[in-house]
Amino acid sequence: MSTYYPRTKDLTRTRKSETDSPPTSPSATDKNYRHERLSRYDSSGESVTDKPLGRTSSYTRRETRLAALNRAEQDPTTKDYKKMYAEALHENDKLKSRLQDSKQELVKIRSQLDKVTQRHDRISERSTAVESEKREKQALEKRVSNMEDEIKMLTELKSDNQRLKDENGALIRVISKLSK
């Protein structure tokens, strides 16, 4: 046992010397770790586990643990995982609702796009119908003008025919007078 104590004392000296010089930028976990290491030893430098366990030492260990837990709870750098989880759930719900809103807006926009496309199709159908009507109208106007030209020619032919009949009747009269 005598060999065991010197090692422990050497080990505690090295540990104490390491803990005496503070690190350049200690983090919260480094502080907690250092506190736990120091709380394992009493003021004499001997490990609490090396002493015989009695009611007082278990009580002091329990008090030390509770104090460390209280400090950890009071330390603003420790993370409250329940709170972070609740915040993450809340944020997730917000994002889900925004996604639903976006989906609904997308459905509305698609329906509007379909309506506009249908209107455009109707307009294009109307425009093709209007253009075909224009072409039919032009064809009918051309046909009407051709018929008017034919009517003019027919009236001219009729007048020529009437004139020829009149001349033929006059010639017949002249021939009949001559033959008497």
PDB file of C-alpha atoms in Angstrom:
ATOM      1  CA  MET A   1       0.000   0.000   0.000  1.00  0.00           C
ATOM      2  CA  SER A   2       2.867   2.316   0.586  1.00  0.00           C
ATOM      3  CA  THR A   3       3.709   2.140  -3.077  1.00  0.00           C
ATOM      4  CA  TYR A   4       0.161   2.994  -3.968  1.00  0.00           C
ATOM      5  CA  TYR A   5       0.048   6.245  -1.966  1.00  0.00           C
ATOM      6  CA  PRO A   6       3.194   7.790  -3.406  1.00  0.00           C
ATOM      7  CA  ARG A   7       1.878   7.262  -6.917  1.00  0.00           C
ATOM      8  CA  THR A   8      -1.401   8.829  -6.049  1.00  0.00           C
ATOM      9  CA  LYS A   9       0.322  11.764  -4.452  1.00  0.00           C
ATOM     10  CA  ASP A  10       2.576  12.183  -7.478  1.00  0.00           C
ATOM     11  CA  LEU A  11      -0.432  11.898  -9.690  1.00  0.00           C
ATOM     12  CA  THR A  12      -2.335  14.448  -7.644  1.00  0.00           C
ATOM     13  CA  ARG A  13       0.614  16.811  -7.720  1.00  0.00           C
ATOM     14  CA  THR A  14       0.772  16.642 -11.477  1.00  0.00           C
ATOM     15  CA  ARG A  15      -2.954  17.072 -11.702  1.00  0.00           C
ATOM     16  CA  LYS A  16      -2.860  19.981  -9.314  1.00  0.00           C
ATOM     17  CA  SER A  17      -0.109  21.621 -11.248  1.00  0.00           C
ATOM     18  CA  GLU A  18      -2.105  21.210 -14.452  1.00  0.00           C
ATOM     19  CA  THR A  19      -5.182  22.679 -12.855  1.00  0.00           C
ATOM     20  CA  ASP A  20      -3.295  25.536 -11.244  1.00  0.00           C
ATOM     21  CA  SER A  21      -2.453  27.015 -14.623  1.00  0.00           C
ATOM     22  CA  PRO A  22      -5.750  27.949 -16.308  1.00  0.00           C
ATOM     23  CA  PRO A  23      -6.063  27.249 -20.021  1.00  0.00           C
ATOM     24  CA  THR A  24      -6.013  30.166 -22.405  1.00  0.00           C
ATOM     25  CA  SER A  25      -9.679  29.916 -23.336  1.00  0.00           C
ATOM     26  CA  PRO A  26     -11.553  27.417 -21.175  1.00  0.00           C
ATOM     27  CA  SER A  27     -14.812  26.187 -22.529  1.00  0.00           C
ATOM     28  CA  ALA A  28     -17.794  25.216 -20.426  1.00  0.00           C
ATOM     29  CA  THR A  29     -17.007  21.519 -20.787  1.00  0.00           C
ATOM     30  CA  ASP A  30     -13.398  22.105 -19.723  1.00  0.00           C
ATOM     31  CA  LYS A  31     -14.605  23.969 -16.631  1.00  0.00           C
ATOM     32  CA  ASN A  32     -17.071  21.213 -15.724  1.00  0.00           C
ATOM     33  CA  TYR A  33     -14.437  18.534 -16.276  1.00  0.00           C
ATOM     34  CA  ARG A  34     -11.902  20.401 -14.119  1.00  0.00           C
ATOM     35  CA  HIS A  35     -14.551  20.927 -11.431  1.00  0.00           C
ATOM     36  CA  GLU A  36     -15.386  17.229 -11.396  1.00  0.00           C
ATOM     37  CA  ARG A  37     -11.692  16.323 -11.117  1.00  0.00           C
ATOM     38  CA  LEU A  38     -11.167  18.709  -8.249  1.00  0.00           C
ATOM     39  CA  SER A  39     -14.343  17.629  -6.476  1.00  0.00           C
ATOM     40  CA  ARG A  40     -13.058  14.055  -6.324  1.00  0.00           C
ATOM     41  CA  TYR A  41     -10.299  15.149  -4.001  1.00  0.00           C
ATOM     42  CA  ASP A  42     -10.696  16.656  -0.604  1.00  0.00           C
ATOM     43  CA  SER A  43      -8.571  19.441   0.773  1.00  0.00           C
ATOM     44  CA  SER A  44      -5.783  17.060   1.767  1.00  0.00           C
ATOM     45  CA  GLY A  45      -5.235  15.985  -1.817  1.00  0.00           C
ATOM     46  CA  GLU A  46      -6.325  12.425  -1.246  1.00  0.00           C
ATOM     47  CA  SER A  47      -8.992  10.908  -3.374  1.00  0.00           C
ATOM     48  CA  VAL A  48     -12.401  10.652  -1.810  1.00  0.00           C
ATOM     49  CA  THR A  49     -12.553   7.065  -3.045  1.00  0.00           C
ATOM     50  CA  ASP A  50      -9.342   6.263  -1.100  1.00  0.00           C
ATOM     51  CA  LYS A  51     -10.989   7.144   2.225  1.00  0.00           C
ATOM     52  CA  PRO A  52     -13.310   4.729   3.898  1.00  0.00           C
ATOM     53  CA  LEU A  53     -16.847   5.460   2.886  1.00  0.00           C
ATOM     54  CA  GLY A  54     -19.018   6.650   5.681  1.00  0.00           C
ATOM     55  CA  ARG A  55     -22.256   8.412   5.994  1.00  0.00           C
ATOM     56  CA  THR A  56     -20.637  11.832   5.940  1.00  0.00           C
ATOM     57  CA  SER A  57     -18.533  11.226   2.848  1.00  0.00           C
ATOM     58  CA  SER A  58     -21.470   9.897   0.814  1.00  0.00           C
ATOM     59  CA  TYR A  59     -23.476  12.885   1.964  1.00  0.00           C
ATOM     60  CA  THR A  60     -20.717  15.292   0.908  1.00  0.00           C
ATOM     61  CA  ARG A  61     -20.385  13.536  -2.448  1.00  0.00           C
ATOM     62  CA  ARG A  62     -24.117  13.814  -2.974  1.00  0.00           C
ATOM     63  CA  GLU A  63     -24.051  17.480  -2.024  1.00  0.00           C
ATOM     64  CA  THR A  64     -21.122  18.045  -4.369  1.00  0.00           C
ATOM     65  CA  ARG A  65     -22.986  16.356  -7.225  1.00  0.00           C
ATOM     66  CA  LEU A  66     -26.128  18.361  -6.564  1.00  0.00           C
ATOM     67  CA  ALA A  67     -24.116  21.562  -6.412  1.00  0.00           C
ATOM     68  CA  ALA A  68     -22.439  20.669  -9.706  1.00  0.00           C
ATOM     69  CA  LEU A  69     -25.843  19.946 -11.270  1.00  0.00           C
ATOM     70  CA  ASN A  70     -27.228  23.222  -9.959  1.00  0.00           C
ATOM     71  CA  ARG A  71     -24.240  25.079 -11.367  1.00  0.00           C
ATOM     72  CA  ALA A  72     -24.710  23.289 -14.679  1.00  0.00           C
ATOM     73  CA  GLU A  73     -28.388  24.288 -14.707  1.00  0.00           C
ATOM     74  CA  GLN A  74     -27.539  27.866 -13.837  1.00  0.00           C
ATOM     75  CA  ASP A  75     -24.687  28.033 -16.348  1.00  0.00           C
ATOM     76  CA  PRO A  76     -26.070  29.846 -19.423  1.00  0.00           C
ATOM     77  CA  THR A  77     -23.713  27.952 -21.701  1.00  0.00           C
ATOM     78  CA  THR A  78     -25.296  24.585 -20.912  1.00  0.00           C
ATOM     79  CA  LYS A  79     -27.896  23.684 -23.429  1.00  0.00           C
ATOM     80  CA  ASP A  80     -31.466  22.958 -22.522  1.00  0.00           C
ATOM     81  CA  TYR A  81     -32.189  20.139 -24.904  1.00  0.00           C
ATOM     82  CA  LYS A  82     -35.900  20.014 -24.112  1.00  0.00           C
ATOM     83  CA  LYS A  83     -36.199  23.680 -24.936  1.00  0.00           C
ATOM     84  CA  MET A  84     -34.138  23.229 -28.099  1.00  0.00           C
ATOM     85  CA  TYR A  85     -36.329  20.263 -29.087  1.00  0.00           C
ATOM     86  CA  ALA A  86     -39.489  22.281 -28.455  1.00  0.00           C
ATOM     87  CA  GLU A  87     -38.084  25.174 -30.496  1.00  0.00           C
ATOM     88  CA  ALA A  88     -37.127  22.791 -33.292  1.00  0.00           C
ATOM     89  CA  LEU A  89     -40.637  21.298 -33.277  1.00  0.00           C
ATOM     90  CA  HIS A  90     -42.153  24.772 -33.317  1.00  0.00           C
ATOM     91  CA  GLU A  91     -39.910  25.809 -36.201  1.00  0.00           C
ATOM     92  CA  ASN A  92     -40.735  22.561 -37.996  1.00  0.00           C
ATOM     93  CA  ASP A  93     -44.459  23.234 -37.580  1.00  0.00           C
ATOM     94  CA  LYS A  94     -43.990  26.762 -38.924  1.00  0.00           C
ATOM     95  CA  LEU A  95     -42.153  25.406 -41.935  1.00  0.00           C
ATOM     96  CA  LYS A  96     -44.830  22.763 -42.497  1.00  0.00           C
ATOM     97  CA  SER A  97     -47.556  25.395 -42.418  1.00  0.00           C
ATOM     98  CA  ARG A  98     -45.566  27.578 -44.818  1.00  0.00           C
ATOM     99  CA  LEU A  99     -45.151  24.552 -47.081  1.00  0.00           C
ATOM    100  CA  GLN A 100     -48.903  23.915 -47.000  1.00  0.00           C
ATOM    101  CA  ASP A 101     -49.564  27.579 -47.775  1.00  0.00           C
ATOM    102  CA  SER A 102     -47.118  27.413 -50.655  1.00  0.00           C
ATOM    103  CA  LYS A 103     -48.782  24.263 -51.969  1.00  0.00           C
ATOM    104  CA  GLN A 104     -52.208  25.912 -51.803  1.00  0.00           C
ATOM    105  CA  GLU A 105     -50.871  28.988 -53.549  1.00  0.00           C
ATOM    106  CA  LEU A 106     -49.315  26.760 -56.201  1.00  0.00           C
ATOM    107  CA  VAL A 107     -52.675  25.036 -56.766  1.00  0.00           C
ATOM    108  CA  LYS A 108     -54.376  28.450 -57.100  1.00  0.00           C
ATOM    109  CA  ILE A 109     -51.740  29.677 -59.533  1.00  0.00           C
ATOM    110  CA  ARG A 110     -52.021  26.474 -61.590  1.00  0.00           C
ATOM    111  CA  SER A 111     -55.802  26.837 -61.791  1.00  0.00           C
ATOM    112  CA  GLN A 112     -55.401  30.477 -62.858  1.00  0.00           C
ATOM    113  CA  LEU A 113     -52.843  29.402 -65.450  1.00  0.00           C
ATOM    114  CA  ASP A 114     -55.259  26.756 -66.758  1.00  0.00           C
ATOM    115  CA  LYS A 115     -58.023  29.366 -67.002  1.00  0.00           C
ATOM    116  CA  VAL A 116     -55.745  31.779 -68.849  1.00  0.00           C
ATOM    117  CA  THR A 117     -54.603  28.983 -71.162  1.00  0.00           C
ATOM    118  CA  GLN A 118     -58.220  28.033 -71.887  1.00  0.00           C
ATOM    119  CA  ARG A 119     -59.067  31.681 -72.563  1.00  0.00           C
ATOM    120  CA  HIS A 120     -56.078  31.961 -74.836  1.00  0.00           C
ATOM    121  CA  ASP A 121     -57.146  28.790 -76.641  1.00  0.00           C
ATOM    122  CA  ARG A 122     -60.671  30.174 -77.027  1.00  0.00           C
ATOM    123  CA  ILE A 123     -59.276  33.467 -78.254  1.00  0.00           C
ATOM    124  CA  SER A 124     -56.993  31.695 -80.695  1.00  0.00           C
ATOM    125  CA  GLU A 125     -59.938  29.557 -81.810  1.00  0.00           C
ATOM    126  CA  ARG A 126     -61.969  32.722 -82.180  1.00  0.00           C
ATOM    127  CA  SER A 127     -59.171  34.391 -84.050  1.00  0.00           C
ATOM    128  CA  THR A 128     -58.859  31.405 -86.375  1.00  0.00           C
ATOM    129  CA  ALA A 129     -62.641  31.434 -86.728  1.00  0.00           C
ATOM    130  CA  VAL A 130     -62.564  35.167 -87.374  1.00  0.00           C
ATOM    131  CA  GLU A 131     -59.812  34.698 -89.926  1.00  0.00           C
ATOM    132  CA  SER A 132     -61.704  31.901 -91.624  1.00  0.00           C
ATOM    133  CA  GLU A 133     -64.809  34.119 -91.615  1.00  0.00           C
ATOM    134  CA  LYS A 134     -62.733  36.908 -93.145  1.00  0.00           C
ATOM    135  CA  ARG A 135     -61.514  34.546 -95.827  1.00  0.00           C
ATOM    136  CA  GLU A 136     -65.076  33.360 -96.483  1.00  0.00           C
ATOM    137  CA  LYS A 137     -66.272  36.949 -96.603  1.00  0.00           C
ATOM    138  CA  GLN A 138     -63.526  37.868 -99.071  1.00  0.00           C
ATOM    139  CA  ALA A 139     -64.397  34.814-101.159  1.00  0.00           C
ATOM    140  CA  LEU A 140     -68.087  35.751-101.081  1.00  0.00           C
ATOM    141  CA  GLU A 141     -67.313  39.374-101.963  1.00  0.00           C
ATOM    142  CA  LYS A 142     -65.222  38.164-104.887  1.00  0.00           C
ATOM    143  CA  ARG A 143     -68.027  35.866-105.961  1.00  0.00           C
ATOM    144  CA  VAL A 144     -70.566  38.701-105.660  1.00  0.00           C
ATOM    145  CA  SER A 145     -68.353  40.976-107.742  1.00  0.00           C
ATOM    146  CA  ASN A 146     -67.986  38.202-110.328  1.00  0.00           C
ATOM    147  CA  MET A 147     -71.761  37.724-110.378  1.00  0.00           C
ATOM    148  CA  GLU A 148     -72.287  41.459-110.744  1.00  0.00           C
ATOM    149  CA  ASP A 149     -69.891  41.395-113.673  1.00  0.00           C
ATOM    150  CA  GLU A 150     -71.844  38.478-115.167  1.00  0.00           C
ATOM    151  CA  ILE A 151     -75.124  40.351-114.630  1.00  0.00           C
ATOM    152  CA  LYS A 152     -73.671  43.359-116.410  1.00  0.00           C
ATOM    153  CA  MET A 153     -72.567  41.138-119.254  1.00  0.00           C
ATOM    154  CA  LEU A 154     -75.987  39.464-119.371  1.00  0.00           C
ATOM    155  CA  THR A 155     -77.765  42.817-119.488  1.00  0.00           C
ATOM    156  CA  GLU A 156     -75.410  43.887-122.273  1.00  0.00           C
ATOM    157  CA  LEU A 157     -76.066  40.635-124.074  1.00  0.00           C
ATOM    158  CA  LYS A 158     -79.804  41.071-123.568  1.00  0.00           C
ATOM    159  CA  SER A 159     -79.684  44.604-124.918  1.00  0.00           C
ATOM    160  CA  ASP A 160     -77.542  43.386-127.833  1.00  0.00           C
ATOM    161  CA  ASN A 161     -79.994  40.564-128.416  1.00  0.00           C
ATOM    162  CA  GLN A 162     -82.924  42.992-128.351  1.00  0.00           C
ATOM    163  CA  ARG A 163     -81.119  45.324-130.738  1.00  0.00           C
ATOM    164  CA  LEU A 164     -80.364  42.410-133.053  1.00  0.00           C
ATOM    165  CA  LYS A 165     -84.025  41.331-132.929  1.00  0.00           C
ATOM    166  CA  ASP A 166     -85.111  44.840-133.763  1.00  0.00           C
ATOM    167  CA  GLU A 167     -82.646  45.010-136.653  1.00  0.00           C
ATOM    168  CA  ASN A 168     -83.738  41.573-137.818  1.00  0.00           C
ATOM    169  CA  GLY A 169     -87.404  42.682-137.758  1.00  0.00           C
ATOM    170  CA  ALA A 170     -86.536  45.836-139.702  1.00  0.00           C
ATOM    171  CA  LEU A 171     -84.610  43.845-142.272  1.00  0.00           C
ATOM    172  CA  ILE A 172     -87.498  41.424-142.634  1.00  0.00           C
ATOM    173  CA  ARG A 173     -89.863  44.348-143.252  1.00  0.00           C
ATOM    174  CA  VAL A 174     -87.531  45.904-145.776  1.00  0.00           C
ATOM    175  CA  ILE A 175     -87.150  42.557-147.590  1.00  0.00           C
ATOM    176  CA  SER A 176     -90.901  42.000-147.584  1.00  0.00           C
ATOM    177  CA  LYS A 177     -91.504  45.499-149.041  1.00  0.00           C
ATOM    178  CA  LEU A 178     -88.930  44.895-151.664  1.00  0.00           C
ATOM    179  CA  SER A 179     -90.367  41.579-152.616  1.00  0.00           C
ATOM    180  CA  LYS A 180     -93.911  42.952-153.143  1.00  0.00           C
TER     181      LYS A 180
END
